[in-house]
MMTF fields as JSON, N, C-alpha, C and O atoms, coordinates in Angstrom:
{
  "mmtfVersion": "1.0.0",
  "mmtfProducer": "UNKNOWN",
  "numBonds": 423,
  "numAtoms": 424,
  "numGroups": 106,
  "numChains": 1,
  "numModels": 1,
  "chainsPerModel": [1],
  "groupsPerChain": [106],
  "chainIdList": ["A"],
  "bondAtomList": [4, 2, 8, 6, 12, 10, 16, 14, 20, 18, 24, 22, 28, 26, 32, 30, 36, 34, 40, 38, 44, 42, 48, 46, 52, 50, 56, 54, 60, 58, 64, 62, 68, 66, 72, 70, 76, 74, 80, 78, 84, 82, 88, 86, 92, 90, 96, 94, 100, 98, 104, 102, 108, 106, 112, 110, 116, 114, 120, 118, 124, 122, 128, 126, 132, 130, 136, 134, 140, 138, 144, 142, 148, 146, 152, 150, 156, 154, 160, 158, 164, 162, 168, 166, 172, 170, 176, 174, 180, 178, 184, 182, 188, 186, 192, 190, 196, 194, 200, 198, 204, 202, 208, 206, 212, 210, 216, 214, 220, 218, 224, 222, 228, 226, 232, 230, 236, 234, 240, 238, 244, 242, 248, 246, 252, 250, 256, 254, 260, 258, 264, 262, 268, 266, 272, 270, 276, 274, 280, 278, 284, 282, 288, 286, 292, 290, 296, 294, 300, 298, 304, 302, 308, 306, 312, 310, 316, 314, 320, 318, 324, 322, 328, 326, 332, 330, 336, 334, 340, 338, 344, 342, 348, 346, 352, 350, 356, 354, 360, 358, 364, 362, 368, 366, 372, 370, 376, 374, 380, 378, 384, 382, 388, 386, 392, 390, 396, 394, 400, 398, 404, 402, 408, 406, 412, 410, 416, 414, 420, 418],
  "bondOrderList": [1, 1, 1, 1, 1, 1, 1, 1, 1, 1, 1, 1, 1, 1, 1, 1, 1, 1, 1, 1, 1, 1, 1, 1, 1, 1, 1, 1, 1, 1, 1, 1, 1, 1, 1, 1, 1, 1, 1, 1, 1, 1, 1, 1, 1, 1, 1, 1, 1, 1, 1, 1, 1, 1, 1, 1, 1, 1, 1, 1, 1, 1, 1, 1, 1, 1, 1, 1, 1, 1, 1, 1, 1, 1, 1, 1, 1, 1, 1, 1, 1, 1, 1, 1, 1, 1, 1, 1, 1, 1, 1, 1, 1, 1, 1, 1, 1, 1, 1, 1, 1, 1, 1, 1, 1],
  "groupList": [{"groupName": "MET", "atomNameList": ["N", "CA", "C", "O"], "elementList": ["N", "C", "C", "O"], "formalChargeList": [0, 0, 0, 0], "bondAtomList": [1, 0, 2, 1, 3, 2], "bondOrderList": [1, 1, 2], "singleLetterCode": "M", "chemCompType": "L-PEPTIDE LINKING"}, {"groupName": "THR", "atomNameList": ["N", "CA", "C", "O"], "elementList": ["N", "C", "C", "O"], "formalChargeList": [0, 0, 0, 0], "bondAtomList": [1, 0, 2, 1, 3, 2], "bondOrderList": [1, 1, 2], "singleLetterCode": "T", "chemCompType": "L-PEPTIDE LINKING"}, {"groupName": "PRO", "atomNameList": ["N", "CA", "C", "O"], "elementList": ["N", "C", "C", "O"], "formalChargeList": [0, 0, 0, 0], "bondAtomList": [1, 0, 2, 1, 3, 2], "bondOrderList": [1, 1, 2], "singleLetterCode": "P", "chemCompType": "L-PEPTIDE LINKING"}, {"groupName": "ARG", "atomNameList": ["N", "CA", "C", "O"], "elementList": ["N", "C", "C", "O"], "formalChargeList": [0, 0, 0, 0], "bondAtomList": [1, 0, 2, 1, 3, 2], "bondOrderList": [1, 1, 2], "singleLetterCode": "R", "chemCompType": "L-PEPTIDE LINKING"}, {"groupName": "GLN", "atomNameList": ["N", "CA", "C", "O"], "elementList": ["N", "C", "C", "O"], "formalChargeList": [0, 0, 0, 0], "bondAtomList": [1, 0, 2, 1, 3, 2], "bondOrderList": [1, 1, 2], "singleLetterCode": "Q", "chemCompType": "L-PEPTIDE LINKING"}, {"groupName": "LEU", "atomNameList": ["N", "CA", "C", "O"], "elementList": ["N", "C", "C", "O"], "formalChargeList": [0, 0, 0, 0], "bondAtomList": [1, 0, 2, 1, 3, 2], "bondOrderList": [1, 1, 2], "singleLetterCode": "L", "chemCompType": "L-PEPTIDE LINKING"}, {"groupName": "TRP", "atomNameList": ["N", "CA", "C", "O"], "elementList": ["N", "C", "C", "O"], "formalChargeList": [0, 0, 0, 0], "bondAtomList": [1, 0, 2, 1, 3, 2], "bondOrderList": [1, 1, 2], "singleLetterCode": "W", "chemCompType": "L-PEPTIDE LINKING"}, {"groupName": "GLU", "atomNameList": ["N", "CA", "C", "O"], "elementList": ["N", "C", "C", "O"], "formalChargeList": [0, 0, 0, 0], "bondAtomList": [1, 0, 2, 1, 3, 2], "bondOrderList": [1, 1, 2], "singleLetterCode": "E", "chemCompType": "L-PEPTIDE LINKING"}, {"groupName": "SER", "atomNameList": ["N", "CA", "C", "O"], "elementList": ["N", "C", "C", "O"], "formalChargeList": [0, 0, 0, 0], "bondAtomList": [1, 0, 2, 1, 3, 2], "bondOrderList": [1, 1, 2], "singleLetterCode": "S", "chemCompType": "L-PEPTIDE LINKING"}, {"groupName": "HIS", "atomNameList": ["N", "CA", "C", "O"], "elementList": ["N", "C", "C", "O"], "formalChargeList": [0, 0, 0, 0], "bondAtomList": [1, 0, 2, 1, 3, 2], "bondOrderList": [1, 1, 2], "singleLetterCode": "H", "chemCompType": "L-PEPTIDE LINKING"}, {"groupName": "ALA", "atomNameList": ["N", "CA", "C", "O"], "elementList": ["N", "C", "C", "O"], "formalChargeList": [0, 0, 0, 0], "bondAtomList": [1, 0, 2, 1, 3, 2], "bondOrderList": [1, 1, 2], "singleLetterCode": "A", "chemCompType": "L-PEPTIDE LINKING"}, {"groupName": "GLY", "atomNameList": ["N", "CA", "C", "O"], "elementList": ["N", "C", "C", "O"], "formalChargeList": [0, 0, 0, 0], "bondAtomList": [1, 0, 2, 1, 3, 2], "bondOrderList": [1, 1, 2], "singleLetterCode": "G", "chemCompType": "PEPTIDE LINKING"}, {"groupName": "ILE", "atomNameList": ["N", "CA", "C", "O"], "elementList": ["N", "C", "C", "O"], "formalChargeList": [0, 0, 0, 0], "bondAtomList": [1, 0, 2, 1, 3, 2], "bondOrderList": [1, 1, 2], "singleLetterCode": "I", "chemCompType": "L-PEPTIDE LINKING"}, {"groupName": "ASP", "atomNameList": ["N", "CA", "C", "O"], "elementList": ["N", "C", "C", "O"], "formalChargeList": [0, 0, 0, 0], "bondAtomList": [1, 0, 2, 1, 3, 2], "bondOrderList": [1, 1, 2], "singleLetterCode": "D", "chemCompType": "L-PEPTIDE LINKING"}, {"groupName": "VAL", "atomNameList": ["N", "CA", "C", "O"], "elementList": ["N", "C", "C", "O"], "formalChargeList": [0, 0, 0, 0], "bondAtomList": [1, 0, 2, 1, 3, 2], "bondOrderList": [1, 1, 2], "singleLetterCode": "V", "chemCompType": "L-PEPTIDE LINKING"}, {"groupName": "PHE", "atomNameList": ["N", "CA", "C", "O"], "elementList": ["N", "C", "C", "O"], "formalChargeList": [0, 0, 0, 0], "bondAtomList": [1, 0, 2, 1, 3, 2], "bondOrderList": [1, 1, 2], "singleLetterCode": "F", "chemCompType": "L-PEPTIDE LINKING"}],
  "groupTypeList": [0, 1, 2, 3, 4, 4, 3, 5, 6, 0, 3, 3, 4, 7, 5, 5, 5, 4, 8, 8, 7, 5, 3, 4, 3, 5, 4, 3, 9, 10, 7, 11, 12, 10, 2, 5, 5, 3, 11, 10, 13, 3, 10, 6, 1, 10, 11, 12, 6, 5, 3, 7, 9, 2, 5, 14, 2, 10, 10, 10, 5, 14, 5, 5, 8, 6, 3, 3, 2, 3, 1, 5, 5, 3, 6, 11, 3, 3, 11, 6, 10, 11, 6, 4, 5, 15, 3, 3, 14, 3, 10, 10, 6, 11, 11, 11, 10, 8, 8, 5, 11, 10, 4, 15, 5, 3],
  "groupIdList": [1, 2, 3, 4, 5, 6, 7, 8, 9, 10, 11, 12, 13, 14, 15, 16, 17, 18, 19, 20, 21, 22, 23, 24, 25, 26, 27, 28, 29, 30, 31, 32, 33, 34, 35, 36, 37, 38, 39, 40, 41, 42, 43, 44, 45, 46, 47, 48, 49, 50, 51, 52, 53, 54, 55, 56, 57, 58, 59, 60, 61, 62, 63, 64, 65, 66, 67, 68, 69, 70, 71, 72, 73, 74, 75, 76, 77, 78, 79, 80, 81, 82, 83, 84, 85, 86, 87, 88, 89, 90, 91, 92, 93, 94, 95, 96, 97, 98, 99, 100, 101, 102, 103, 104, 105, 106],
  "secStructList": [7, 7, 2, 2, 2, 2, 2, 2, 2, 2, 2, 2, 2, 2, 2, 2, 2, 2, 2, 2, 2, 2, 2, 2, 2, 2, 2, 2, 2, 2, 4, 4, 4, 2, 2, 2, 2, 2, 2, 2, 2, 2, 2, 2, 2, 2, 2, 2, 2, 2, 2, 2, 7, 6, 2, 2, 2, 2, 2, 2, 2, 2, 2, 2, 2, 2, 2, 7, 2, 2, 2, 2, 2, 2, 2, 2, 2, 2, 2, 2, 2, 2, 2, 2, 2, 2, 2, 2, 2, 2, 2, 2, 2, 2, 2, 7, 4, 4, 4, 2, 2, 2, 2, 2, 6, 7],
  "xCoordList": [58.423, 59.449, 60.586, 61.046, 61.017, 62.074, 63.425, 63.564, 64.406, 65.739, 66.319, 66.999, 66.053, 66.56, 65.911, 66.594, 64.618, 63.914, 64.414, 64.532, 64.71, 65.244, 66.612, 66.889, 67.46, 68.771, 68.628, 69.327, 67.716, 67.503, 66.972, 67.375, 66.069, 65.51, 66.594, 66.661, 67.442, 68.547, 69.523, 69.99, 69.816, 70.722, 70.117, 70.824, 68.82, 68.134, 68.237, 68.492, 68.04, 68.14, 69.554, 69.731, 70.557, 71.947, 72.223, 72.889, 71.714, 71.939, 71.223, 71.75, 70.029, 69.31, 70.067, 70.163, 70.598, 71.385, 72.644, 72.986, 73.327, 74.534, 74.208, 74.963, 73.111, 72.703, 72.421, 72.799, 71.762, 71.473, 72.763, 72.889, 73.719, 74.996, 75.75, 76.349, 75.718, 76.396, 75.758, 76.462, 74.44, 73.756, 74.155, 74.372, 74.253, 74.65, 76.088, 76.387, 76.979, 78.372, 78.452, 79.191, 77.692, 77.686, 77.181, 77.717, 76.156, 75.628, 76.668, 76.817, 77.391, 78.433, 79.556, 80.058, 79.945, 81.022, 80.573, 81.382, 79.302, 78.801, 78.61, 78.426, 78.65, 78.47, 79.562, 79.33, 80.735, 81.834, 81.608, 82.076, 80.897, 80.659, 79.252, 78.838, 78.52, 77.149, 77.089, 76.205, 77.992, 77.919, 78.122, 77.473, 79.014, 79.236, 77.985, 77.612, 77.348, 76.134, 74.994, 74.206, 74.905, 73.872, 74.115, 73.17, 75.38, 75.701, 75.351, 74.841, 75.622, 75.272, 73.753, 73.263, 73.01, 71.551, 71.035, 70.116, 71.637, 71.215, 71.508, 70.689, 72.687, 73.034, 72.075, 71.644, 71.744, 70.808, 69.432, 68.801, 68.979, 67.683, 67.705, 66.727, 68.814, 68.927, 68.895, 68.277, 69.557, 69.535, 68.137, 67.734, 67.397, 66.014, 65.174, 64.366, 65.368, 64.604, 64.921, 64.021, 66.204, 66.577, 66.009, 65.623, 65.956, 65.379, 63.888, 63.358, 63.21, 61.777, 61.476, 60.353, 62.45, 62.271, 63.359, 64.248, 63.306, 64.389, 64.451, 65.472, 63.407, 63.434, 64.352, 64.861, 64.568, 65.432, 66.871, 67.426, 67.513, 68.877, 68.916, 69.899, 67.861, 67.829, 67.789, 68.486, 66.974, 66.911, 68.245, 68.673, 68.905, 70.211, 71.226, 72.045, 71.19, 72.106, 71.839, 72.774, 70.584, 70.241, 70.721, 71.293, 70.488, 70.93, 72.453, 72.996, 73.139, 74.596, 75.147, 76.117, 74.534, 75.018, 74.771, 75.519, 73.754, 73.46, 74.388, 74.872, 74.626, 75.421, 76.934, 77.697, 77.362, 78.793, 79.038, 79.182, 79.086, 79.266, 80.629, 80.726, 81.671, 82.988, 83.007, 83.619, 82.345, 82.253, 81.489, 81.848, 80.435, 79.66, 80.525, 80.459, 81.327, 82.204, 83.242, 83.538, 83.795, 84.789, 84.165, 84.749, 82.987, 82.328, 81.835, 81.755, 81.505, 81.126, 82.283, 82.096, 83.473, 84.657, 84.934, 85.25, 84.82, 85.035, 83.997, 84.313, 82.773, 81.716, 81.952, 81.738, 82.391, 82.669, 83.831, 83.772, 84.869, 86.001, 85.557, 85.971, 84.724, 84.208, 83.358, 83.432, 82.546, 81.707, 82.575, 82.299, 83.614, 84.5, 85.207, 85.351, 85.646, 86.282, 85.307, 85.671, 84.083, 83.057, 82.835, 82.743, 82.748, 82.531, 83.695, 83.482, 84.921, 86.087, 86.132, 86.426, 85.836, 85.836, 84.735, 84.952, 83.571, 82.462, 82.789, 82.468, 83.421, 83.815, 84.883, 84.85, 85.831, 86.884, 86.306, 86.725, 85.362, 84.744, 83.999, 84.05, 83.315, 82.583, 83.516, 83.207, 84.644, 85.569, 86.556, 87.287, 86.597, 87.539, 88.664, 88.891, 89.353, 90.417, 91.641, 92.426, 91.818, 93.002, 92.988, 94.046, 91.802, 91.727, 91.723, 91.6, 91.853, 91.8, 92.937, 92.707, 94.152, 95.278, 95.129, 95.474, 94.627, 94.458, 93.423, 93.544, 92.426, 91.389, 91.941, 91.526, 92.872, 93.392, 94.591, 95.013, 95.15, 96.307, 95.917, 96.794, 94.663, 94.213, 94.625, 94.328],
  "yCoordList": [92.253, 91.744, 91.187, 91.851, 90.0, 89.367, 89.997, 90.633, 89.826, 90.381, 89.83, 90.546, 88.583, 87.994, 88.672, 88.989, 88.895, 89.566, 90.997, 91.492, 91.664, 93.018, 93.036, 93.906, 92.068, 91.982, 91.726, 92.324, 90.831, 90.531, 91.753, 92.027, 92.478, 93.656, 94.716, 95.35, 94.904, 95.861, 95.443, 96.272, 94.163, 93.66, 93.882, 94.24, 93.674, 93.894, 95.356, 95.656, 96.269, 97.69, 98.065, 98.849, 97.504, 97.771, 97.264, 97.935, 96.094, 95.528, 96.336, 96.518, 96.818, 97.655, 98.956, 99.405, 99.555, 100.781, 100.521, 101.297, 99.429, 99.065, 98.8, 99.198, 98.143, 97.851, 99.142, 99.273, 100.085, 101.367, 102.104, 102.669, 102.103, 102.768, 102.108, 102.792, 100.787, 100.078, 100.378, 100.525, 100.47, 100.81, 102.195, 102.407, 103.139, 104.504, 104.539, 105.239, 103.789, 103.727, 103.119, 103.608, 102.054, 101.41, 102.367, 102.417, 103.117, 104.082, 105.145, 105.515, 105.645, 106.646, 106.069, 106.746, 104.846, 104.23, 103.919, 103.948, 103.625, 103.272, 104.485, 104.335, 105.678, 106.881, 107.004, 107.591, 106.468, 106.554, 105.718, 106.073, 104.614, 103.75, 103.919, 103.168, 104.904, 105.128, 105.384, 104.832, 106.197, 106.392, 105.084, 104.853, 104.252, 102.967, 102.095, 101.449, 102.082, 101.291, 101.839, 101.072, 103.163, 103.747, 103.361, 103.055, 103.375, 102.957, 101.505, 101.154, 100.652, 99.243, 99.07, 98.242, 99.84, 99.779, 100.204, 99.592, 101.262, 101.706, 100.655, 100.419, 100.017, 98.965, 97.788, 97.215, 97.43, 96.32, 96.652, 95.81, 97.884, 98.314, 98.317, 97.922, 98.759, 98.76, 97.334, 97.07, 96.409, 95.008, 94.431, 93.699, 94.753, 94.274, 94.858, 94.154, 96.159, 96.788, 96.134, 95.881, 95.863, 95.219, 93.805, 93.364, 93.098, 91.752, 91.803, 90.913, 92.85, 92.982, 93.546, 93.405, 94.181, 94.773, 94.256, 95.018, 92.977, 92.403, 92.944, 92.78, 93.571, 94.087, 95.296, 95.558, 96.028, 97.219, 96.825, 97.368, 95.896, 95.525, 94.788, 94.892, 94.047, 93.364, 94.379, 94.219, 95.425, 96.472, 97.198, 97.549, 97.429, 98.093, 97.225, 97.746, 95.913, 95.016, 95.009, 95.014, 94.998, 95.017, 96.319, 96.31, 97.432, 98.719, 98.773, 99.273, 98.269, 98.279, 97.373, 97.728, 96.213, 95.308, 95.88, 95.589, 96.672, 97.276, 98.47, 98.65, 99.279, 100.482, 100.22, 100.763, 99.4, 99.164, 97.695, 97.346, 96.841, 95.417, 95.097, 94.171, 95.834, 95.57, 95.865, 95.127, 96.926, 97.262, 96.177, 95.811, 95.672, 94.604, 93.356, 92.712, 93.017, 91.858, 92.069, 91.144, 93.259, 93.549, 93.41, 92.788, 93.987, 93.881, 92.467, 92.034, 91.75, 90.354, 89.519, 88.677, 89.749, 89.038, 89.408, 88.539, 90.677, 91.107, 90.491, 90.057, 90.464, 89.854, 88.368, 87.845, 87.688, 86.252, 86.007, 85.089, 86.815, 86.674, 86.95, 86.252, 87.955, 88.251, 87.123, 86.796, 86.524, 85.399, 84.206, 83.555, 83.928, 82.825, 83.09, 82.183, 84.327, 84.684, 84.515, 83.996, 84.949, 84.804, 83.336, 82.976, 82.492, 81.063, 80.441, 79.625, 80.826, 80.283, 80.73, 79.942, 82.005, 82.509, 81.834, 81.455, 81.68, 81.021, 79.568, 79.082, 78.863, 77.473, 77.392, 76.496, 78.323, 78.324, 78.653, 78.08, 79.559, 79.942, 78.75, 78.517, 78.005, 76.837, 75.698, 74.924, 75.574, 74.485, 74.771, 73.872, 75.964, 76.319, 77.153, 77.192, 77.807, 78.725, 77.98, 78.56, 76.719, 75.997, 75.731, 75.603, 75.647, 75.389, 76.682, 76.631, 77.814, 79.075, 79.214, 79.652, 78.85, 78.944, 78.028, 78.416, 76.832, 75.877, 76.37, 76.082, 77.096, 77.579, 78.611, 78.65, 79.442, 80.496, 80.046, 80.77, 78.885, 78.415, 77.541, 76.988, 77.404, 76.592, 77.2, 76.647],
  "zCoordList": [105.665, 104.781, 105.653, 106.582, 105.354, 106.133, 105.79, 104.745, 106.653, 106.358, 105.053, 104.318, 104.777, 103.518, 102.317, 101.343, 102.376, 101.285, 101.115, 99.994, 102.245, 102.162, 101.473, 100.647, 101.823, 101.183, 99.685, 98.866, 99.349, 97.929, 97.185, 96.054, 97.828, 97.19, 96.991, 95.938, 98.007, 97.89, 96.789, 96.007, 96.744, 95.697, 94.321, 93.379, 94.202, 92.929, 92.514, 91.348, 93.466, 93.167, 92.726, 91.794, 93.396, 93.003, 91.59, 90.801, 91.282, 89.949, 88.876, 87.778, 89.187, 88.217, 87.961, 86.819, 89.008, 88.85, 88.033, 87.142, 88.342, 87.597, 86.134, 85.247, 85.882, 84.508, 83.741, 82.577, 84.392, 83.758, 83.421, 82.335, 84.344, 84.088, 82.936, 82.106, 82.89, 81.799, 80.455, 79.456, 80.415, 79.163, 78.687, 77.494, 79.615, 79.248, 78.741, 77.774, 79.385, 78.925, 77.533, 76.679, 77.304, 75.991, 74.924, 73.817, 75.261, 74.297, 73.97, 72.805, 74.97, 74.713, 73.851, 72.954, 74.116, 73.334, 71.908, 70.98, 71.734, 70.407, 69.511, 68.303, 70.079, 69.256, 68.2, 67.144, 68.462, 67.504, 66.257, 65.175, 66.4, 65.233, 64.67, 63.787, 65.181, 64.71, 63.198, 62.543, 62.605, 61.154, 60.376, 59.356, 60.862, 60.212, 60.286, 59.307, 61.44, 61.595, 60.745, 60.192, 60.639, 59.775, 58.318, 57.591, 57.889, 56.521, 56.278, 55.214, 57.264, 57.13, 57.056, 56.287, 57.843, 57.782, 56.413, 55.869, 55.858, 54.522, 53.462, 52.573, 53.557, 52.594, 52.726, 51.726, 53.963, 54.188, 53.601, 52.964, 53.824, 53.293, 51.768, 51.133, 51.175, 49.71, 49.18, 48.149, 49.877, 49.456, 49.5, 48.596, 50.545, 50.651, 49.519, 48.912, 49.235, 48.17, 46.824, 46.022, 46.583, 45.319, 45.221, 44.138, 46.344, 46.33, 46.018, 45.353, 46.5, 46.253, 44.869, 44.383, 44.225, 42.896, 41.95, 41.567, 41.567, 40.761, 39.329, 38.662, 38.856, 37.491, 37.349, 36.259, 38.421, 38.344, 38.011, 37.055, 38.761, 38.359, 37.025, 36.292, 36.703, 35.407, 34.27, 33.267, 34.425, 33.4, 33.302, 32.202, 34.421, 34.397, 33.665, 32.908, 33.874, 33.167, 31.664, 30.864, 31.29, 29.862, 29.228, 28.138, 29.91, 29.391, 29.299, 28.313, 30.306, 30.299, 29.198, 28.528, 29.011, 27.964, 26.573, 25.64, 26.433, 25.137, 24.868, 23.751, 25.903, 25.721, 25.796, 24.996, 26.744, 26.963, 27.298, 28.47, 26.297, 26.587, 27.212, 28.017, 26.863, 27.425, 28.934, 29.707, 29.336, 30.76, 31.512, 32.631, 30.884, 31.516, 31.707, 32.754, 30.713, 30.847, 31.938, 32.695, 32.03, 33.066, 34.455, 35.341, 34.64, 35.938, 36.203, 37.353, 35.138, 35.315, 35.841, 36.719, 35.309, 35.821, 37.274, 38.088, 37.597, 38.986, 39.92, 41.028, 39.457, 40.266, 40.472, 41.566, 39.42, 39.534, 40.51, 41.327, 40.423, 41.342, 42.776, 43.701, 42.96, 44.296, 44.843, 46.028, 43.974, 44.384, 44.803, 45.811, 44.033, 44.379, 45.708, 46.529, 45.918, 47.184, 48.342, 49.397, 48.144, 49.177, 49.518, 50.692, 48.502, 48.745, 49.516, 50.412, 49.17, 49.869, 51.322, 52.221, 51.537, 52.916, 53.718, 54.869, 53.131, 53.837, 54.14, 55.225, 53.206, 53.446, 54.523, 55.366, 54.5, 55.516, 56.887, 57.893, 56.929, 58.196, 58.785, 59.993, 57.941, 58.423, 58.789, 59.695, 58.112, 58.368, 59.475, 59.891, 59.951, 61.012, 60.458, 59.249, 61.334, 60.93, 60.392, 59.642, 60.755, 60.311, 58.813, 58.196, 58.225, 56.795, 55.979, 54.756, 56.619, 55.913, 54.903, 53.776, 55.286, 54.382, 53.186, 52.07, 53.388, 52.293, 51.288, 50.098, 51.731, 50.829, 49.844, 48.686, 50.303, 49.431, 48.613, 47.711, 48.891, 48.149, 46.965, 46.301, 46.692, 45.559, 44.252, 43.193]
}
């Protein structure tokens, strides 16, 4: 092995060790947000399940509209307002931060 190859091999070993240490540090720091990430994973899984089983939320809406139509209307308004807010934020995000104020002043 030439001296250059030895230097490269040593440098590679140092970088592998440094990479391992950084991964361990990242894992220790991420332990604080692990519950938040687990909650996000559960929400994502629930969303996928609901997308694959659309009759469940449809049946819940039918039952809610039959039992409590006023509650359904209230949640419908909240959902519509949330949808509009989502659309404005998404448009502002795509258009840049400078248009963010204009989106909410409509």
